[in-house]
Amino acid sequence: MSQHYDLLIRNASIIDGTRAPRFAADIGVRAGKIAAIGELKGAGAEREIDATGLIAAPGFIDVHTHDDRLLFSDPAMTPKVSQGVTTVIAGNCGISLAHAPAHAAQTPPLDLLDGDGGWFRFPTFAAYREELAARPAALNAACLVGHTTFRVAVMDRLDRPATSAQIARMRELARESMAGGAIGVSTGTAYAPAASAPAEEIIEVCRPLTEFNGLYVTHMRNEDAGVLDSIEETCAIGRALEVPVVISHHKTVGVRNHGRSTETLALIGQKMREQPVCLDCYPYIASSTVLRDDRLAQSTRIIVTWSKPHPEFNGMDLDEVARRLGVSKDAAVAKIKPAGAIYFMLDEQDVQRILSFDETMIGSDGLPHDAVPHPRLWGTFPRVLGHYARDLKLFSLETAVYKMTGLPARKFGLAGRGVLQAGAHADVTLFDLHTIIDAADFQHSTAPAKGIHTVLVNGEPVWAHGKPSGARPGTLLTRAGASPRS
Ligand code: ZN
Ligand code: CU
């Protein structure tokens, strides 16, 4: 008797997310899961997709996002599903919607999540989780909660270390989040509101991570001259808490530090032999965050991504803004803040070296609410596949897929994700190896990528025929084995 499936993908070339060489097979999907992979010629299905000439890969996992609010404000998650992404890790760089008080909108970089503050209305992680359950998005999410958010919620002044009473309150926020299904805590000591937090504060706030086996994820204090010290600090925090650490968007910024990824990767490699460490990277030589004057000297070019008082400058080079205002660049920065920017301050060789490092995962760091966002928001994954793997041959396509599927699923503890195997959840991306490429660039920053054919989340198509399907099968993912140790 032949098998019957909800959905049958026929004649695919399968890259399964484990780094194994591709192979030809059919995929049978039933009840949101992969029921079978192999030669399924005799089988029938409610729906069939002919994938002749296409690659079938596990849906991509965007390990570094600021999508906390996009999950609600654009539940189709178009910038992500159009790239083949089926899971996002939200709450990075120390900032999360959960626990942010309404006045957080006045504290950069929290304004990256919501410049008006209307979304800062989740006093607990449970409240955030419940709203996501009530209004699911097209793709899955796993959430970090931010130490900077805790500070803004608990402290009256941010320019000093927290008192022991404040630490105790922040630790309660961390515990509530972990008990409610967050996968870890992120920090952003590179930013003013958390820069005065010493490692001891972070360790004491993050104590619940030990109990829940959560992740410590960090936008490190320094990615400039002090980058090696920052790696040491990050690893020391991980050792003190006995939890894995994730170094976010690893890079060495500023011309003086170009080439230093040889040093940082050597140090990270050494640490990996002693404790669990992992890292992610986006495939561009320009970074992006709020507009800050300390980036002026380090950047060869700056583009304004948004400005609250001067939206007419959105998308314009800072040089041109200064010319139009008839002032210096420093004065222009002061005039147009609060604002965001793109900074050209990385070295292509460093980007390639970090991307090629065996344990590097792919994370977009896309900023979905910027008026003219960095193109990484719409282009990261097809750029790694099409530009770096296919065209530059930096690594095999199997390795590229692994860096965005099997590797992050294992590091983040997302059970049944990141691989195409019988029994796994049916998060599947079909793409055309010959045409896949990012289309977003610094002139057309929100152009959808090319070559993504169909994207399934939990067995349901969320992207097909070049547009979102309208389905909302996403769920909140928790970290496997993250039950309290007790
Ligand atoms: Zn960051
Ligand atoms: Cu970030």
Short mmCIF file of N, CA, C and O in Angstrom, two decimals, residues 223 227 231 247-253 257 259-266 268 279-284 346-362 388 394-395 403 407:
data_model
loop_
_atom_site.label_atom_id
_atom_site.label_comp_id
_atom_site.label_asym_id
_atom_site.label_seq_id
_atom_site.Cartn_x
_atom_site.Cartn_y
_atom_site.Cartn_z
N GLU A 223 35.05 46.02 19.97
CA GLU A 223 35.39 45.28 18.74
C GLU A 223 36.49 46.03 18.00
O GLU A 223 36.72 45.82 16.83
N VAL A 227 39.62 44.33 21.27
CA VAL A 227 38.79 43.16 20.94
C VAL A 227 39.26 41.87 21.63
O VAL A 227 38.44 41.06 22.06
N ILE A 231 37.09 39.40 24.13
CA ILE A 231 36.89 37.95 23.99
C ILE A 231 37.21 37.26 25.32
O ILE A 231 36.49 36.37 25.77
N ILE A 247 29.48 34.85 20.59
CA ILE A 247 30.03 36.16 20.24
C ILE A 247 29.25 36.65 19.01
O ILE A 247 29.31 36.04 17.95
N SER A 248 28.51 37.74 19.20
CA SER A 248 27.63 38.21 18.13
C SER A 248 28.40 38.98 17.06
O SER A 248 29.39 39.65 17.36
N HIS A 249 27.92 38.89 15.83
CA HIS A 249 28.44 39.64 14.68
C HIS A 249 29.94 39.95 14.84
O HIS A 249 30.35 41.09 14.90
N HIS A 250 30.72 38.87 14.86
CA HIS A 250 32.15 39.06 15.12
C HIS A 250 32.81 39.87 14.00
O HIS A 250 32.60 39.63 12.82
N LYS A 251 33.61 40.85 14.42
CA LYS A 251 34.30 41.72 13.48
C LYS A 251 35.39 42.48 14.21
O LYS A 251 35.40 42.52 15.44
N THR A 252 36.32 43.07 13.46
CA THR A 252 37.30 43.98 14.04
C THR A 252 37.13 45.30 13.30
O THR A 252 37.32 45.37 12.09
N VAL A 253 36.75 46.34 14.05
CA VAL A 253 36.33 47.58 13.40
C VAL A 253 37.45 48.63 13.35
O VAL A 253 38.29 48.69 14.24
N ASN A 257 42.50 48.20 12.86
CA ASN A 257 42.28 46.81 13.27
C ASN A 257 42.00 45.88 12.10
O ASN A 257 41.70 44.70 12.31
N GLY A 259 42.58 43.21 9.46
CA GLY A 259 43.53 42.10 9.43
C GLY A 259 43.63 41.36 10.75
O GLY A 259 44.20 40.27 10.81
N ARG A 260 43.07 41.94 11.80
CA ARG A 260 43.27 41.34 13.13
C ARG A 260 42.35 40.14 13.39
O ARG A 260 42.43 39.54 14.45
N SER A 261 41.53 39.77 12.42
CA SER A 261 40.72 38.56 12.61
C SER A 261 41.61 37.32 12.71
O SER A 261 41.19 36.31 13.25
N THR A 262 42.84 37.39 12.20
CA THR A 262 43.76 36.25 12.41
C THR A 262 43.99 36.06 13.91
O THR A 262 43.96 34.94 14.41
N GLU A 263 44.18 37.16 14.63
CA GLU A 263 44.40 37.08 16.09
C GLU A 263 43.13 36.65 16.82
O GLU A 263 43.17 35.81 17.72
N THR A 264 42.00 37.28 16.46
CA THR A 264 40.77 36.98 17.21
C THR A 264 40.33 35.53 16.99
O THR A 264 39.92 34.87 17.94
N LEU A 265 40.45 35.05 15.76
CA LEU A 265 40.00 33.67 15.49
C LEU A 265 40.94 32.66 16.16
O LEU A 265 40.50 31.60 16.62
N ALA A 266 42.24 33.01 16.23
CA ALA A 266 43.17 32.12 16.93
C ALA A 266 42.79 32.03 18.40
O ALA A 266 42.76 30.94 18.99
N ILE A 268 39.78 32.71 19.75
CA ILE A 268 38.48 32.02 19.87
C ILE A 268 38.67 30.51 19.71
O ILE A 268 38.11 29.71 20.46
N LEU A 279 30.12 31.74 17.45
CA LEU A 279 30.11 33.10 16.94
C LEU A 279 29.29 33.17 15.66
O LEU A 279 29.06 32.16 15.00
N ASP A 280 28.83 34.38 15.36
CA ASP A 280 28.14 34.59 14.09
C ASP A 280 28.69 35.80 13.38
O ASP A 280 29.50 36.56 13.94
N CYS A 281 28.28 35.97 12.12
CA CYS A 281 28.87 36.99 11.26
C CYS A 281 27.87 37.34 10.17
O CYS A 281 27.10 36.49 9.73
N TYR A 282 27.84 38.60 9.74
CA TYR A 282 27.05 38.96 8.57
C TYR A 282 28.00 39.27 7.40
O TYR A 282 29.13 39.69 7.60
N PRO A 283 27.54 39.01 6.17
CA PRO A 283 28.46 39.02 5.02
C PRO A 283 28.60 40.38 4.34
O PRO A 283 28.36 40.51 3.13
N TYR A 284 29.01 41.39 5.09
CA TYR A 284 29.15 42.74 4.54
C TYR A 284 30.34 43.44 5.22
O TYR A 284 30.65 43.14 6.37
N LEU A 346 34.81 47.89 7.95
CA LEU A 346 35.37 46.55 8.06
C LEU A 346 36.20 46.24 6.82
O LEU A 346 36.11 46.93 5.81
N ASP A 347 36.99 45.18 6.93
CA ASP A 347 37.88 44.78 5.86
C ASP A 347 37.34 43.50 5.21
O ASP A 347 36.98 42.55 5.91
N GLU A 348 37.28 43.49 3.89
CA GLU A 348 36.73 42.33 3.17
C GLU A 348 37.47 41.02 3.52
O GLU A 348 36.86 39.98 3.66
N GLN A 349 38.79 41.11 3.67
CA GLN A 349 39.54 39.88 4.01
C GLN A 349 39.14 39.35 5.38
O GLN A 349 39.06 38.14 5.59
N ASP A 350 38.90 40.28 6.33
CA ASP A 350 38.44 39.84 7.66
C ASP A 350 37.07 39.19 7.54
O ASP A 350 36.81 38.15 8.16
N VAL A 351 36.17 39.82 6.79
CA VAL A 351 34.82 39.27 6.64
C VAL A 351 34.92 37.84 6.07
O VAL A 351 34.29 36.91 6.58
N GLN A 352 35.74 37.65 5.05
CA GLN A 352 35.86 36.33 4.43
C GLN A 352 36.51 35.32 5.38
O GLN A 352 36.11 34.16 5.43
N ARG A 353 37.50 35.78 6.13
CA ARG A 353 38.18 34.87 7.06
C ARG A 353 37.21 34.43 8.16
O ARG A 353 37.18 33.26 8.54
N ILE A 354 36.44 35.38 8.68
CA ILE A 354 35.50 35.04 9.77
C ILE A 354 34.37 34.15 9.24
O ILE A 354 34.00 33.16 9.86
N LEU A 355 33.84 34.48 8.06
CA LEU A 355 32.78 33.64 7.48
C LEU A 355 33.28 32.21 7.27
O LEU A 355 32.53 31.25 7.47
N SER A 356 34.54 32.07 6.85
CA SER A 356 35.09 30.74 6.53
C SER A 356 35.43 29.93 7.75
O SER A 356 35.61 28.71 7.65
N PHE A 357 35.60 30.59 8.89
CA PHE A 357 35.96 29.88 10.12
C PHE A 357 34.93 28.79 10.36
O PHE A 357 33.72 29.01 10.24
N ASP A 358 35.43 27.58 10.70
CA ASP A 358 34.57 26.40 10.78
C ASP A 358 33.30 26.59 11.59
O ASP A 358 32.24 26.09 11.22
N GLU A 359 33.40 27.28 12.72
CA GLU A 359 32.28 27.33 13.65
C GLU A 359 31.44 28.59 13.50
O GLU A 359 30.62 28.89 14.36
N THR A 360 31.68 29.39 12.46
CA THR A 360 30.92 30.63 12.32
C THR A 360 29.54 30.37 11.72
O THR A 360 29.41 29.76 10.66
N MET A 361 28.53 30.88 12.43
CA MET A 361 27.14 30.80 11.96
C MET A 361 26.80 32.10 11.23
O MET A 361 27.51 33.10 11.36
N ILE A 362 25.68 32.10 10.52
CA ILE A 362 25.26 33.30 9.79
C ILE A 362 24.13 33.98 10.57
O ILE A 362 23.16 33.35 10.97
N TYR A 388 29.20 34.39 -1.86
CA TYR A 388 30.41 33.83 -1.22
C TYR A 388 30.64 32.35 -1.52
O TYR A 388 31.78 31.95 -1.74
N LEU A 394 34.21 30.49 -1.60
CA LEU A 394 34.85 30.61 -0.29
C LEU A 394 34.71 29.31 0.50
O LEU A 394 35.58 28.95 1.28
N PHE A 395 33.59 28.63 0.29
CA PHE A 395 33.36 27.30 0.87
C PHE A 395 32.29 26.63 0.02
O PHE A 395 31.68 27.28 -0.84
N LYS A 403 26.18 26.28 7.93
CA LYS A 403 26.40 27.46 8.77
C LYS A 403 25.10 28.20 9.09
O LYS A 403 25.06 29.02 10.00
N LEU A 407 24.36 23.77 12.09
CA LEU A 407 25.26 24.32 13.12
C LEU A 407 24.49 25.19 14.13
O LEU A 407 24.57 24.94 15.34
#
